[in-house]
PDB file of C-alpha atoms in Angstrom:
ATOM      1  CA  MET B   1      -8.760  13.795   8.907  1.00  0.00           C
ATOM      2  CA  PHE B   2      -9.946  10.360   7.223  1.00  0.00           C
ATOM      3  CA  THR B   3     -13.569  10.185   7.320  1.00  0.00           C
ATOM      4  CA  SER B   4     -14.341   6.954   5.309  1.00  0.00           C
ATOM      5  CA  THR B   5     -13.331   4.319   7.818  1.00  0.00           C
ATOM      6  CA  GLY B   6     -15.683   4.496  10.525  1.00  0.00           C
ATOM      7  CA  SER B   7     -15.019   4.881  14.217  1.00  0.00           C
ATOM      8  CA  SER B   8     -11.316   5.612  15.459  1.00  0.00           C
ATOM      9  CA  GLY B   9      -9.170   3.069  16.846  1.00  0.00           C
ATOM     10  CA  LEU B  10      -8.433  -0.499  16.091  1.00  0.00           C
ATOM     11  CA  TYR B  11     -11.419  -2.170  17.966  1.00  0.00           C
ATOM     12  CA  LYS B  12     -12.415  -5.408  15.796  1.00  0.00           C
ATOM     13  CA  ALA B  13      -9.400  -5.266  13.686  1.00  0.00           C
ATOM     14  CA  PRO B  14      -6.628  -7.322  15.336  1.00  0.00           C
ATOM     15  CA  LEU B  15      -5.065  -8.248  12.161  1.00  0.00           C
ATOM     16  CA  SER B  16      -4.616  -4.549  10.925  1.00  0.00           C
ATOM     17  CA  LYS B  17      -3.189  -3.860  14.666  1.00  0.00           C
ATOM     18  CA  GLY B  18      -0.584  -6.375  14.166  1.00  0.00           C
ATOM     19  CA  LEU B  19       0.225  -5.166  10.875  1.00  0.00           C
ATOM     20  CA  LEU B  20       0.615  -1.819  12.089  1.00  0.00           C
ATOM     21  CA  LEU B  21       2.846  -2.836  14.936  1.00  0.00           C
ATOM     22  CA  VAL B  22       5.200  -5.660  14.008  1.00  0.00           C
ATOM     23  CA  PRO B  23       6.699  -4.553  10.484  1.00  0.00           C
ATOM     24  CA  SER B  24       6.739  -1.047  11.609  1.00  0.00           C
ATOM     25  CA  ALA B  25       8.904  -2.131  14.617  1.00  0.00           C
ATOM     26  CA  LEU B  26      10.987  -4.270  12.681  1.00  0.00           C
ATOM     27  CA  SER B  27      11.418  -1.884  10.182  1.00  0.00           C
ATOM     28  CA  LEU B  28      12.822   0.779  12.892  1.00  0.00           C
ATOM     29  CA  LEU B  29      14.829  -1.863  14.453  1.00  0.00           C
ATOM     30  CA  LEU B  30      16.477  -2.425  11.149  1.00  0.00           C
ATOM     31  CA  ALA B  31      17.028   1.082  10.252  1.00  0.00           C
ATOM     32  CA  LEU B  32      18.239   2.190  13.513  1.00  0.00           C
ATOM     33  CA  LEU B  33      19.994  -0.645  15.198  1.00  0.00           C
ATOM     34  CA  LEU B  34      20.594  -3.358  12.753  1.00  0.00           C
ATOM     35  CA  PRO B  35      21.330  -1.792   9.440  1.00  0.00           C
ATOM     36  CA  HIS B  36      24.177  -4.452   8.676  1.00  0.00           C
ATOM     37  CA  CYS B  37      21.035  -6.943   8.540  1.00  0.00           C
ATOM     38  CA  GLN B  38      19.051  -4.987   5.968  1.00  0.00           C
ATOM     39  CA  ARG B  39      20.502  -6.857   3.161  1.00  0.00           C
ATOM     40  CA  PHE B  40      18.516 -10.090   4.041  1.00  0.00           C
ATOM     41  CA  PHE B  41      15.303  -8.267   3.630  1.00  0.00           C
ATOM     42  CA  VAL B  42      16.170  -6.601  -0.015  1.00  0.00           C
ATOM     43  CA  TYR B  43      13.413  -7.617  -2.612  1.00  0.00           C
ATOM     44  CA  ASP B  44      15.719  -8.804  -5.301  1.00  0.00           C
ATOM     45  CA  LEU B  45      13.956 -10.472  -8.181  1.00  0.00           C
ATOM     46  CA  GLN B  46      17.482 -10.916  -9.976  1.00  0.00           C
ATOM     47  CA  ALA B  47      18.815 -12.935  -7.049  1.00  0.00           C
ATOM     48  CA  VAL B  48      15.758 -15.077  -7.039  1.00  0.00           C
ATOM     49  CA  LYS B  49      16.340 -16.098 -10.470  1.00  0.00           C
ATOM     50  CA  ASP B  50      20.165 -16.389 -10.729  1.00  0.00           C
ATOM     51  CA  ASP B  51      20.951 -17.671  -7.089  1.00  0.00           C
ATOM     52  CA  PHE B  52      17.464 -19.165  -6.548  1.00  0.00           C
ATOM     53  CA  GLN B  53      17.231 -17.300  -3.255  1.00  0.00           C
ATOM     54  CA  ILE B  54      13.321 -18.001  -3.050  1.00  0.00           C
ATOM     55  CA  TRP B  55      13.292 -16.867   0.661  1.00  0.00           C
ATOM     56  CA  ARG B  56      13.685 -13.265  -0.585  1.00  0.00           C
ATOM     57  CA  LEU B  57      10.142 -13.789  -1.894  1.00  0.00           C
ATOM     58  CA  ILE B  58       9.164 -13.494   1.705  1.00  0.00           C
ATOM     59  CA  CYS B  59      11.665 -11.814   3.572  1.00  0.00           C
ATOM     60  CA  GLY B  60      12.060  -8.919   0.981  1.00  0.00           C
ATOM     61  CA  ARG B  61       8.155  -8.483   1.017  1.00  0.00           C
ATOM     62  CA  ILE B  62       7.309  -8.173   4.620  1.00  0.00           C
ATOM     63  CA  ILE B  63       9.429  -5.439   6.108  1.00  0.00           C
ATOM     64  CA  CYS B  64      10.003  -1.826   4.553  1.00  0.00           C
ATOM     65  CA  LEU B  65      13.509  -0.917   4.387  1.00  0.00           C
ATOM     66  CA  ASP B  66      12.543   2.902   3.685  1.00  0.00           C
ATOM     67  CA  LEU B  67      10.922   4.528   6.560  1.00  0.00           C
ATOM     68  CA  LYS B  68       8.832   6.703   4.372  1.00  0.00           C
ATOM     69  CA  ASP B  69       7.137   3.488   2.747  1.00  0.00           C
ATOM     70  CA  THR B  70       6.667   2.356   6.521  1.00  0.00           C
ATOM     71  CA  PHE B  71       4.878   5.221   7.311  1.00  0.00           C
ATOM     72  CA  CYS B  72       2.602   5.722   4.383  1.00  0.00           C
ATOM     73  CA  SER B  73       1.781   2.151   4.315  1.00  0.00           C
ATOM     74  CA  SER B  74       0.939   2.070   8.054  1.00  0.00           C
ATOM     75  CA  LEU B  75      -1.407   5.088   7.724  1.00  0.00           C
ATOM     76  CA  LEU B  76      -3.088   3.129   4.615  1.00  0.00           C
ATOM     77  CA  ILE B  77      -3.651   0.068   6.652  1.00  0.00           C
ATOM     78  CA  TYR B  78      -5.115   2.013   9.490  1.00  0.00           C
ATOM     79  CA  ASN B  79      -7.643   3.277   7.005  1.00  0.00           C
ATOM     80  CA  PHE B  80      -8.142   0.340   5.451  1.00  0.00           C
ATOM     81  CA  ARG B  81      -9.071  -1.365   8.736  1.00  0.00           C
ATOM     82  CA  ILE B  82     -12.851  -1.026   8.023  1.00  0.00           C
ATOM     83  CA  PHE B  83     -12.561  -4.010   5.661  1.00  0.00           C
ATOM     84  CA  GLU B  84     -11.428  -6.362   8.509  1.00  0.00           C
ATOM     85  CA  ARG B  85     -14.567  -5.013  10.762  1.00  0.00           C
ATOM     86  CA  ARG B  86     -16.802  -5.426   7.856  1.00  0.00           C
ATOM     87  CA  TYR B  87     -15.980  -9.023   6.675  1.00  0.00           C
ATOM     88  CA  GLY B  88     -14.098 -10.293   9.469  1.00  0.00           C
ATOM     89  CA  SER B  89     -10.125 -10.944  10.062  1.00  0.00           C
ATOM     90  CA  ARG B  90     -10.362 -14.518   8.278  1.00  0.00           C
ATOM     91  CA  LYS B  91     -11.859 -12.839   5.053  1.00  0.00           C
ATOM     92  CA  PHE B  92      -9.543  -9.992   5.269  1.00  0.00           C
ATOM     93  CA  ALA B  93      -6.537 -12.165   5.987  1.00  0.00           C
ATOM     94  CA  SER B  94      -7.526 -14.082   2.916  1.00  0.00           C
ATOM     95  CA  PHE B  95      -7.615 -11.140   0.609  1.00  0.00           C
ATOM     96  CA  LEU B  96      -4.124  -9.994   1.939  1.00  0.00           C
ATOM     97  CA  LEU B  97      -2.537 -13.434   1.271  1.00  0.00           C
ATOM     98  CA  GLY B  98      -4.202 -13.922  -2.013  1.00  0.00           C
ATOM     99  CA  SER B  99      -2.782 -10.553  -3.118  1.00  0.00           C
ATOM    100  CA  TRP B 100       0.514 -10.813  -1.693  1.00  0.00           C
ATOM    101  CA  VAL B 101       1.014 -14.306  -3.568  1.00  0.00           C
ATOM    102  CA  LEU B 102      -0.562 -13.259  -6.894  1.00  0.00           C
ATOM    103  CA  SER B 103       1.467 -10.115  -6.990  1.00  0.00           C
ATOM    104  CA  VAL B 104       5.044 -11.917  -6.957  1.00  0.00           C
ATOM    105  CA  LEU B 105       3.818 -13.342 -10.252  1.00  0.00           C
ATOM    106  CA  VAL B 106       2.694 -10.124 -11.853  1.00  0.00           C
ATOM    107  CA  ASP B 107       5.974  -8.378 -10.473  1.00  0.00           C
ATOM    108  CA  PHE B 108       7.999 -11.190 -12.517  1.00  0.00           C
ATOM    109  CA  ILE B 109       6.123 -10.224 -15.653  1.00  0.00           C
ATOM    110  CA  LEU B 110       6.423  -6.734 -15.344  1.00  0.00           C
ATOM    111  CA  VAL B 111      10.116  -6.960 -14.444  1.00  0.00           C
ATOM    112  CA  GLU B 112      10.572  -8.934 -17.756  1.00  0.00           C
ATOM    113  CA  ALA B 113       8.428  -6.662 -19.817  1.00  0.00           C
ATOM    114  CA  VAL B 114      10.458  -3.467 -18.635  1.00  0.00           C
ATOM    115  CA  TRP B 115      13.652  -5.413 -19.625  1.00  0.00           C
ATOM    116  CA  TYR B 116      12.590  -6.512 -23.081  1.00  0.00           C
ATOM    117  CA  PHE B 117      10.832  -3.231 -24.221  1.00  0.00           C
ATOM    118  CA  PHE B 118      13.167  -0.865 -22.553  1.00  0.00           C
ATOM    119  CA  GLY B 119      16.147  -2.526 -21.546  1.00  0.00           C
ATOM    120  CA  ILE B 120      15.994  -1.373 -17.965  1.00  0.00           C
ATOM    121  CA  ALA B 121      16.994  -4.031 -15.380  1.00  0.00           C
ATOM    122  CA  ALA B 122      14.444  -3.415 -12.550  1.00  0.00           C
ATOM    123  CA  ALA B 123      14.618  -6.676 -10.796  1.00  0.00           C
ATOM    124  CA  GLY B 124      17.130  -5.772  -8.039  1.00  0.00           C
ATOM    125  CA  ASN B 125      15.881  -2.391  -7.608  1.00  0.00           C
ATOM    126  CA  LEU B 126      12.231  -3.027  -6.414  1.00  0.00           C
ATOM    127  CA  PRO B 127      11.160  -1.625  -2.924  1.00  0.00           C
ATOM    128  CA  SER B 128      10.765  -3.852  -0.107  1.00  0.00           C
ATOM    129  CA  GLY B 129       7.943  -4.489   2.220  1.00  0.00           C
ATOM    130  CA  PHE B 130       4.352  -5.382   2.430  1.00  0.00           C
ATOM    131  CA  LEU B 131       3.278  -2.935  -0.280  1.00  0.00           C
ATOM    132  CA  ALA B 132       1.707  -4.869  -2.925  1.00  0.00           C
ATOM    133  CA  PRO B 133      -1.345  -5.998  -0.612  1.00  0.00           C
ATOM    134  CA  VAL B 134      -1.853  -2.203   0.549  1.00  0.00           C
ATOM    135  CA  PHE B 135      -2.129  -1.232  -3.044  1.00  0.00           C
ATOM    136  CA  ALA B 136      -4.404  -4.240  -3.797  1.00  0.00           C
ATOM    137  CA  LEU B 137      -6.573  -2.711  -0.855  1.00  0.00           C
ATOM    138  CA  PHE B 138      -7.612   0.117  -3.051  1.00  0.00           C
ATOM    139  CA  ILE B 139      -9.686  -2.072  -5.288  1.00  0.00           C
ATOM    140  CA  PRO B 140     -12.457  -2.822  -2.643  1.00  0.00           C
ATOM    141  CA  PHE B 141     -11.785   0.686  -1.209  1.00  0.00           C
ATOM    142  CA  TYR B 142     -12.923   2.238  -4.794  1.00  0.00           C
ATOM    143  CA  CYS B 143     -15.646  -0.404  -5.258  1.00  0.00           C
ATOM    144  CA  SER B 144     -17.506  -0.678  -1.847  1.00  0.00           C
ATOM    145  CA  ILE B 145     -16.763   2.726   0.160  1.00  0.00           C
ATOM    146  CA  PRO B 146     -19.569   5.282  -0.801  1.00  0.00           C
ATOM    147  CA  ARG B 147     -18.136   8.454  -2.061  1.00  0.00           C
ATOM    148  CA  ILE B 148     -19.566  11.444  -0.226  1.00  0.00           C
ATOM    149  CA  GLN B 149     -18.691  14.967  -1.289  1.00  0.00           C
ATOM    150  CA  VAL B 150     -17.147  17.156   1.532  1.00  0.00           C
ATOM    151  CA  ALA B 151     -16.233  20.372  -0.082  1.00  0.00           C
ATOM    152  CA  GLN B 152     -16.433  21.810  -3.588  1.00  0.00           C
ATOM    153  CA  ILE B 153     -13.365  23.609  -5.330  1.00  0.00           C
ATOM    154  CA  LEU B 154     -12.769  25.111  -8.588  1.00  0.00           C
ATOM    155  CA  GLY B 155     -16.178  24.103 -10.360  1.00  0.00           C
ATOM    156  CA  PRO B 156     -16.521  20.310 -11.072  1.00  0.00           C
ATOM    157  CA  LEU B 157     -13.558  19.399  -8.655  1.00  0.00           C
ATOM    158  CA  SER B 158     -14.654  18.398  -5.369  1.00  0.00           C
ATOM    159  CA  ILE B 159     -13.106  16.781  -2.036  1.00  0.00           C
ATOM    160  CA  THR B 160     -14.688  13.889  -0.694  1.00  0.00           C
ATOM    161  CA  ASN B 161     -14.380  11.540   2.075  1.00  0.00           C
ATOM    162  CA  LYS B 162     -11.822   9.296  -0.055  1.00  0.00           C
ATOM    163  CA  THR B 163      -9.829  12.088  -1.446  1.00  0.00           C
ATOM    164  CA  LEU B 164      -6.994  12.121   1.205  1.00  0.00           C
ATOM    165  CA  ILE B 165      -6.511   8.309   1.197  1.00  0.00           C
ATOM    166  CA  TYR B 166      -6.086   8.606  -2.684  1.00  0.00           C
ATOM    167  CA  ILE B 167      -3.512  11.447  -2.157  1.00  0.00           C
ATOM    168  CA  LEU B 168      -1.800   9.301   0.361  1.00  0.00           C
ATOM    169  CA  GLY B 169      -1.741   6.277  -2.058  1.00  0.00           C
ATOM    170  CA  LEU B 170      -0.270   8.571  -4.486  1.00  0.00           C
ATOM    171  CA  GLN B 171       2.500   9.693  -2.216  1.00  0.00           C
ATOM    172  CA  LEU B 172       3.413   6.014  -1.744  1.00  0.00           C
ATOM    173  CA  PHE B 173       3.331   5.537  -5.513  1.00  0.00           C
ATOM    174  CA  THR B 174       5.733   8.100  -6.359  1.00  0.00           C
ATOM    175  CA  SER B 175       8.044   7.422  -3.143  1.00  0.00           C
ATOM    176  CA  GLY B 176      10.813   5.268  -5.261  1.00  0.00           C
ATOM    177  CA  SER B 177      11.768   4.864  -8.651  1.00  0.00           C
ATOM    178  CA  TYR B 178      10.543   1.371  -9.363  1.00  0.00           C
ATOM    179  CA  ILE B 179       7.610   1.269  -6.692  1.00  0.00           C
ATOM    180  CA  TRP B 180       5.069   1.669  -9.641  1.00  0.00           C
ATOM    181  CA  ILE B 181       5.881  -2.037 -10.586  1.00  0.00           C
ATOM    182  CA  VAL B 182       5.030  -3.137  -7.038  1.00  0.00           C
ATOM    183  CA  ALA B 183       1.694  -0.654  -7.252  1.00  0.00           C
ATOM    184  CA  ILE B 184       0.657  -2.097 -10.631  1.00  0.00           C
ATOM    185  CA  SER B 185       0.881  -5.647  -9.500  1.00  0.00           C
ATOM    186  CA  GLY B 186      -0.951  -5.104  -6.168  1.00  0.00           C
ATOM    187  CA  LEU B 187      -3.477  -3.436  -8.038  1.00  0.00           C
ATOM    188  CA  ALA B 188      -3.843  -6.350 -10.581  1.00  0.00           C
ATOM    189  CA  SER B 189      -3.759  -8.845  -8.144  1.00  0.00           C
ATOM    190  CA  GLY B 190      -6.290  -6.989  -6.121  1.00  0.00           C
ATOM    191  CA  LEU B 191      -8.647  -6.495  -9.172  1.00  0.00           C
ATOM    192  CA  CYS B 192      -8.187 -10.434  -9.890  1.00  0.00           C
ATOM    193  CA  TYR B 193      -8.892 -11.625  -6.320  1.00  0.00           C
ATOM    194  CA  HIS B 194     -12.062  -9.208  -5.890  1.00  0.00           C
ATOM    195  CA  SER B 195     -13.386 -10.182  -9.053  1.00  0.00           C
ATOM    196  CA  LYS B 196     -13.006 -13.761  -8.061  1.00  0.00           C
ATOM    197  CA  VAL B 197     -11.366 -14.590 -11.281  1.00  0.00           C
ATOM    198  CA  PHE B 198     -10.598 -18.222 -11.658  1.00  0.00           C
ATOM    199  CA  ARG B 199     -12.152 -18.882  -8.198  1.00  0.00           C
ATOM    200  CA  LEU B 200      -8.819 -17.364  -6.643  1.00  0.00           C
ATOM    201  CA  HIS B 201     -10.810 -16.491  -3.548  1.00  0.00           C
ATOM    202  CA  GLN B 202     -11.287 -20.171  -2.931  1.00  0.00           C
ATOM    203  CA  ALA B 203      -7.866 -21.264  -3.720  1.00  0.00           C
ATOM    204  CA  LEU B 204      -5.950 -18.716  -1.931  1.00  0.00           C
ATOM    205  CA  CYS B 205      -7.674 -18.437   1.483  1.00  0.00           C
ATOM    206  CA  ILE B 206      -6.896 -18.960   5.158  1.00  0.00           C
ATOM    207  CA  PRO B 207      -8.244 -22.466   6.125  1.00  0.00           C
ATOM    208  CA  ILE B 208     -10.921 -22.307   9.056  1.00  0.00           C
ATOM    209  CA  TRP B 209      -8.591 -24.360  11.480  1.00  0.00           C
ATOM    210  CA  MET B 210      -5.459 -21.860  11.042  1.00  0.00           C
ATOM    211  CA  ALA B 211      -8.041 -18.971  11.563  1.00  0.00           C
ATOM    212  CA  LYS B 212      -9.272 -20.479  14.656  1.00  0.00           C
ATOM    213  CA  PHE B 213      -5.661 -21.104  15.834  1.00  0.00           C
ATOM    214  CA  PHE B 214      -4.398 -17.526  15.218  1.00  0.00           C
ATOM    215  CA  SER B 215      -7.730 -16.477  16.960  1.00  0.00           C
ATOM    216  CA  TRP B 216      -6.822 -18.318  20.187  1.00  0.00           C
ATOM    217  CA  THR B 217      -3.289 -17.623  20.137  1.00  0.00           C
ATOM    218  CA  LEU B 218      -2.571 -14.014  18.632  1.00  0.00           C
ATOM    219  CA  GLU B 219      -6.055 -12.107  18.734  1.00  0.00           C
ATOM    220  CA  PRO B 220      -5.804 -11.633  22.792  1.00  0.00           C
ATOM    221  CA  ILE B 221      -2.516 -10.189  22.244  1.00  0.00           C
ATOM    222  CA  PHE B 222      -3.547  -7.506  19.210  1.00  0.00           C
ATOM    223  CA  SER B 223      -7.202  -7.171  20.290  1.00  0.00           C
ATOM    224  CA  SER B 224      -8.358  -3.642  21.412  1.00  0.00           C
ATOM    225  CA  PRO B 225     -11.160  -2.612  23.618  1.00  0.00           C
ATOM    226  CA  GLU B 226     -14.295  -0.809  22.505  1.00  0.00           C
ATOM    227  CA  PRO B 227     -13.940   2.828  22.337  1.00  0.00           C
ATOM    228  CA  ALA B 228     -16.590   3.586  25.092  1.00  0.00           C
ATOM    229  CA  THR B 229     -15.694   7.144  25.146  1.00  0.00           C
ATOM    230  CA  GLU B 230     -16.756   8.039  21.400  1.00  0.00           C
ATOM    231  CA  ALA B 231     -20.551   6.954  22.176  1.00  0.00           C
ATOM    232  CA  ARG B 232     -20.751   9.121  25.459  1.00  0.00           C
ATOM    233  CA  ILE B 233     -19.273  12.166  23.974  1.00  0.00           C
ATOM    234  CA  GLY B 234     -21.755  12.635  21.144  1.00  0.00           C
ATOM    235  CA  MET B 235     -20.837  15.467  18.826  1.00  0.00           C
ATOM    236  CA  GLY B 236     -17.313  16.772  19.043  1.00  0.00           C
ATOM    237  CA  ALA B 237     -16.343  19.996  20.251  1.00  0.00           C
ATOM    238  CA  THR B 238     -14.352  21.286  16.585  1.00  0.00           C
ATOM    239  CA  VAL B 239     -15.508  21.652  13.314  1.00  0.00           C
ATOM    240  CA  ASP B 240     -13.088  18.921  12.105  1.00  0.00           C
ATOM    241  CA  ILE B 241     -14.633  16.535  14.521  1.00  0.00           C
ATOM    242  CA  GLN B 242     -18.215  17.297  13.920  1.00  0.00           C
ATOM    243  CA  ARG B 243     -17.614  17.055  10.138  1.00  0.00           C
ATOM    244  CA  GLN B 244     -16.048  13.638  10.456  1.00  0.00           C
ATOM    245  CA  GLN B 245     -18.888  12.322  12.706  1.00  0.00           C
ATOM    246  CA  ARG B 246     -21.528  13.583  10.282  1.00  0.00           C
ATOM    247  CA  MET B 247     -19.503  11.727   7.295  1.00  0.00           C
ATOM    248  CA  GLU B 248     -19.447   8.490   9.481  1.00  0.00           C
ATOM    249  CA  ARG B 249     -23.003   8.589  10.215  1.00  0.00           C
ATOM    250  CA  LEU B 250     -23.677   9.067   6.557  1.00  0.00           C
ATOM    251  CA  ASP B 251     -21.644   6.248   5.585  1.00  0.00           C
ATOM    252  CA  ARG B 252     -23.410   3.933   7.716  1.00  0.00           C
ATOM    253  CA  GLN B 253     -26.883   5.363   6.715  1.00  0.00           C
ATOM    254  CA  LEU B 254     -26.140   4.874   3.009  1.00  0.00           C
ATOM    255  CA  THR B 255     -24.766   1.462   3.482  1.00  0.00           C
ATOM    256  CA  LEU B 256     -28.047   0.459   5.411  1.00  0.00           C
ATOM    257  CA  SER B 257     -30.089   2.124   2.765  1.00  0.00           C
ATOM    258  CA  GLN B 258     -28.490   0.268   0.047  1.00  0.00           C
ATOM    259  CA  PHE B 259     -29.079  -2.959   1.865  1.00  0.00           C
ATOM    260  CA  ALA B 260     -32.710  -2.349   2.471  1.00  0.00           C
ATOM    261  CA  GLN B 261     -33.296  -1.065  -0.796  1.00  0.00           C
ATOM    262  CA  VAL B 262     -31.830  -4.530  -2.366  1.00  0.00           C
ATOM    263  CA  ARG B 263     -34.062  -6.473   0.247  1.00  0.00           C
ATOM    264  CA  ARG B 264     -37.048  -4.716  -0.723  1.00  0.00           C
ATOM    265  CA  GLN B 265     -36.412  -5.165  -4.465  1.00  0.00           C
ATOM    266  CA  ARG B 266     -35.941  -8.660  -4.214  1.00  0.00           C
ATOM    267  CA  GLN B 267     -39.374  -8.918  -2.369  1.00  0.00           C
ATOM    268  CA  GLN B 268     -41.075  -7.060  -5.114  1.00  0.00           C
ATOM    269  CA  VAL B 269     -39.999  -9.109  -7.874  1.00  0.00           C
ATOM    270  CA  ALA B 270     -40.824 -12.379  -5.763  1.00  0.00           C
ATOM    271  CA  ARG B 271     -44.420 -10.877  -5.547  1.00  0.00           C
ATOM    272  CA  LEU B 272     -44.441 -10.163  -9.472  1.00  0.00           C
ATOM    273  CA  MET B 273     -43.021 -13.401 -10.234  1.00  0.00           C
ATOM    274  CA  GLU B 274     -45.910 -14.893  -7.863  1.00  0.00           C
ATOM    275  CA  MET B 275     -48.333 -13.190 -10.216  1.00  0.00           C
ATOM    276  CA  GLY B 276     -46.768 -15.241 -13.360  1.00  0.00           C
ATOM    277  CA  PHE B 277     -44.160 -12.600 -14.707  1.00  0.00           C
ATOM    278  CA  SER B 278     -40.958 -13.676 -15.610  1.00  0.00           C
ATOM    279  CA  ARG B 279     -37.965 -12.151 -13.445  1.00  0.00           C
ATOM    280  CA  GLY B 280     -36.526 -10.040 -16.533  1.00  0.00           C
ATOM    281  CA  ASP B 281     -39.786  -8.468 -16.967  1.00  0.00           C
ATOM    282  CA  ALA B 282     -40.443  -7.726 -13.289  1.00  0.00           C
ATOM    283  CA  LEU B 283     -36.961  -6.148 -12.941  1.00  0.00           C
ATOM    284  CA  GLU B 284     -37.499  -4.193 -16.386  1.00  0.00           C
ATOM    285  CA  ALA B 285     -41.017  -2.783 -14.898  1.00  0.00           C
ATOM    286  CA  LEU B 286     -39.424  -2.131 -11.402  1.00  0.00           C
ATOM    287  CA  ARG B 287     -36.693  -0.190 -12.942  1.00  0.00           C
ATOM    288  CA  ALA B 288     -38.904   1.924 -15.209  1.00  0.00           C
ATOM    289  CA  SER B 289     -41.445   2.404 -12.100  1.00  0.00           C
ATOM    290  CA  ASN B 290     -38.628   3.467  -9.967  1.00  0.00           C
ATOM    291  CA  ASN B 291     -39.481   0.700  -7.722  1.00  0.00           C
ATOM    292  CA  ASP B 292     -43.257   1.404  -7.303  1.00  0.00           C
ATOM    293  CA  LEU B 293     -44.913  -2.096  -6.854  1.00  0.00           C
ATOM    294  CA  ASN B 294     -48.271  -1.106  -7.939  1.00  0.00           C
ATOM    295  CA  VAL B 295     -47.213   1.098 -11.072  1.00  0.00           C
ATOM    296  CA  ALA B 296     -45.095  -1.960 -12.069  1.00  0.00           C
ATOM    297  CA  THR B 297     -48.029  -4.167 -11.904  1.00  0.00           C
ATOM    298  CA  ASN B 298     -50.219  -1.878 -13.939  1.00  0.00           C
ATOM    299  CA  PHE B 299     -47.309  -1.523 -16.472  1.00  0.00           C
ATOM    300  CA  LEU B 300     -47.042  -5.334 -16.898  1.00  0.00           C
ATOM    301  CA  LEU B 301     -50.630  -5.793 -17.080  1.00  0.00           C
ATOM    302  CA  GLN B 302     -50.986  -3.289 -19.637  1.00  0.00           C
ATOM    303  CA  HIS B 303     -48.070  -4.795 -21.930  1.00  0.00           C
TER     304      HIS B 303
END
């Protein structure tokens, strides 16, 4: 179904597995067995301002009280596990922590702006749960995951390996009256953290000692074995599985190709600079010659 996230399962993604199991289990527990305790997990910024209930900034932003939000956010976290595999659990956790902290400030700003311009009191109606970091993950998803066309529909419109994930995000975006505030704050905080504005990625990060501690204590609990069956089976028996495996191979090949192209261009620039040309002229010549070193050399010698 979702073809942009690599192989199936949660191998090398213990944090993603923990975020799938623990909040979902607590959300079900509150909804089915402990409904009278849900009031402690309401994300109420009005209570934070008026009654100084700071603890709501933590409790109200971890567990979803709406099971639809729990389901959609869990699916998105499962598909975004590729970032933990690519960058490691510490960097992935740092991004989630940074966007989680920054989104609180953006929530306050948006709530006050809605009240000032429209007279709508949204502070006490924000959805609860680990939603802002989930929306924040759409920023690296948009920037770093290659877009591969799967099918063409209605002329210029096409279905890609990322379409269904965007649709799922839109479903979560429209699941409540004021969830758009949390969504915008998540996207804004994700953009700030991903862009390294004010060096937030250095200030809001998981310390190495803490990462080692959780790696020693919790990673064995939430780690998953390597899916050995995938490599042995090869191509799937159905068209959907075959298409998914082809897209995954194309994703890996495209990523490797981009890395190889960048490395080759750096080597070519270094060789041209050894000949006495400036870095800017070397880059311009390579761009004009489609990265052909001989043509770029002749171009620089003639000009």
